[in-house]
CSV table of C-alpha atoms in Angstrom, one decimal:
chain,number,residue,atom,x,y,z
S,1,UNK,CA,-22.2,-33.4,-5.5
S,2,UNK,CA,-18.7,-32.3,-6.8
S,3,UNK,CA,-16.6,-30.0,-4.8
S,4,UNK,CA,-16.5,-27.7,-7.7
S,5,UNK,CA,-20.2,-27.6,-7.8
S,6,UNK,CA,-20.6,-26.8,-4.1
S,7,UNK,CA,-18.2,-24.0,-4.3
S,8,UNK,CA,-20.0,-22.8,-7.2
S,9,UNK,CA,-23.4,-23.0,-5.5
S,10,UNK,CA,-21.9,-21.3,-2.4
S,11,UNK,CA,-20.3,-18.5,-4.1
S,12,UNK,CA,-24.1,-18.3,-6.3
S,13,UNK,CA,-26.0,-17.9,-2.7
S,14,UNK,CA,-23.0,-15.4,-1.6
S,15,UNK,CA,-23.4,-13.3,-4.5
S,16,UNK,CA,-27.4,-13.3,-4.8
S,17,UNK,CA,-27.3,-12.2,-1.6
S,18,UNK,CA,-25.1,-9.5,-1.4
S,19,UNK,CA,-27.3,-8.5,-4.3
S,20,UNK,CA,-30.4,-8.3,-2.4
S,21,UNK,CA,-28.3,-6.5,0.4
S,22,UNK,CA,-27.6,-3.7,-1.7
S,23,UNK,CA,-31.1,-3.4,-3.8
S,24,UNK,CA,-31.8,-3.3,0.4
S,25,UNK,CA,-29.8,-0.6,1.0
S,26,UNK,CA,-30.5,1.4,-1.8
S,27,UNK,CA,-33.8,1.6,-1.2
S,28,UNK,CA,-33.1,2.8,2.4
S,29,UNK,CA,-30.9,5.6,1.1
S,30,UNK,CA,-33.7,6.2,-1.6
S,31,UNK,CA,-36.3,6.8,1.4
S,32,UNK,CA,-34.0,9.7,3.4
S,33,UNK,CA,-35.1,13.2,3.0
S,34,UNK,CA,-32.6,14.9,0.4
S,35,UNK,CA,-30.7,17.4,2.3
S,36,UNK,CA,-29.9,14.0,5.0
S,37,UNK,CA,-28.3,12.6,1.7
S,38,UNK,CA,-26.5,15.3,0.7
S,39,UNK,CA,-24.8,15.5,4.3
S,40,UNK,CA,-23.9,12.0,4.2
S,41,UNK,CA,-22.6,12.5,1.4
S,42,UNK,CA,-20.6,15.6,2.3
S,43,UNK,CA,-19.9,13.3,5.4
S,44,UNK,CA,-18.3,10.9,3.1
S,45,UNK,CA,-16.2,12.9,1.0
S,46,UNK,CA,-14.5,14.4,3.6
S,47,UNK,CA,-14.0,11.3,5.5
S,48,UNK,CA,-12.7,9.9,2.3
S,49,UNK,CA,-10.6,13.6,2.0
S,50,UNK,CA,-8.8,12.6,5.6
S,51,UNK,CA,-8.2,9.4,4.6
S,52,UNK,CA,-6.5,10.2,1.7
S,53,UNK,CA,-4.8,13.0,3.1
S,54,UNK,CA,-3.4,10.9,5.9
S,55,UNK,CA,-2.2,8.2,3.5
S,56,UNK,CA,-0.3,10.7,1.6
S,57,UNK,CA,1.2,11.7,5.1
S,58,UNK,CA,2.3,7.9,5.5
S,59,UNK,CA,3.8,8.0,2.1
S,60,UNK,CA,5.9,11.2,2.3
S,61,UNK,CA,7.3,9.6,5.2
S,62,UNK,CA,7.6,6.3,3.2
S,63,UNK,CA,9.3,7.6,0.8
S,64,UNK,CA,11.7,10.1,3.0
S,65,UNK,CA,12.4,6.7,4.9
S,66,UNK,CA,13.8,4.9,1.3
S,67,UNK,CA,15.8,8.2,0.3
S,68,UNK,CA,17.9,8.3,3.5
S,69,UNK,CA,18.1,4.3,2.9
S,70,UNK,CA,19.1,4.4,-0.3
S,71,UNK,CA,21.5,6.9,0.6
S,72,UNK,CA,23.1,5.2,3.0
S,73,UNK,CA,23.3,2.2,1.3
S,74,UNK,CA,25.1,4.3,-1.5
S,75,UNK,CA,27.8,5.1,1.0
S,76,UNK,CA,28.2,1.8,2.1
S,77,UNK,CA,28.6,0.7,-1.2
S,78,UNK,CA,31.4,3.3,-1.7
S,79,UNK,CA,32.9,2.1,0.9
S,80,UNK,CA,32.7,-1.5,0.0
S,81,UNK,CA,34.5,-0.4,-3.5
S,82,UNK,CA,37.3,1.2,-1.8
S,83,UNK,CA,38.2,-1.6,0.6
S,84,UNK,CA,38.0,-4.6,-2.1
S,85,UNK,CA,40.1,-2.0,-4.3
S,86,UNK,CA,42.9,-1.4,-1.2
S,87,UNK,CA,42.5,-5.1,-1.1
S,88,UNK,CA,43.1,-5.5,-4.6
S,89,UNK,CA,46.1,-3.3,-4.2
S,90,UNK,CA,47.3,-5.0,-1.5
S,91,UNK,CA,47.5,-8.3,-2.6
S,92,UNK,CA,49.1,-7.1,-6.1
S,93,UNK,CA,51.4,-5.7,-3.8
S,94,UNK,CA,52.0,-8.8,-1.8
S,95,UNK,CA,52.4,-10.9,-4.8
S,96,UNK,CA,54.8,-9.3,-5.6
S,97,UNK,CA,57.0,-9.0,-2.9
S,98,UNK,CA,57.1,-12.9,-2.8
């Protein structure tokens, strides 16, 4: 059998079952009393709420981190514009004097 094949037939049997995992699961869920669901599902959200809140923390920072960087890379290229210009200046100056 062709590798193709085997990968095709392996990623067939992955899929049916992870199928047959959730139909599993599902049914499970379907057989808890309703106000167990609704707390997992208030569970959930507000697990999901953290979550979310802490990876907007993570990108505040983020994003604080590439201002200042950005900044100071700003500066430096300031800087960099002045020194090849006193360069320039100097040179110009130098060929001159020869």
């Amino acid at each position: 059998m062709s590798t193709s094949v085997e990968l095709l037939d392996e990623a067939g049997t992955a899929v049916a079952f992870a199928l047959s995992e959730v139909e599993r699961q599902e049914r499970l869920f379907a057989q808890l009393p309703e106000p167990s669901v609704a707390r997992i599902w208030q569970e959930s959200l507000d697990q999901l709420e953290g979550n979310l809140s802490r990876w907007q923390h993570l990108l505040g920072g983020a994003g604080e981190q590439v201002r200042q960087a950005t900044e100071e890379l700003n500066e430096l290229d300031r800087e960099l514009r002045k020194t090849i210009s006193s360069f320039a200046a100097a040179r110009k100056y130098l060929q001159g004097v020869d």
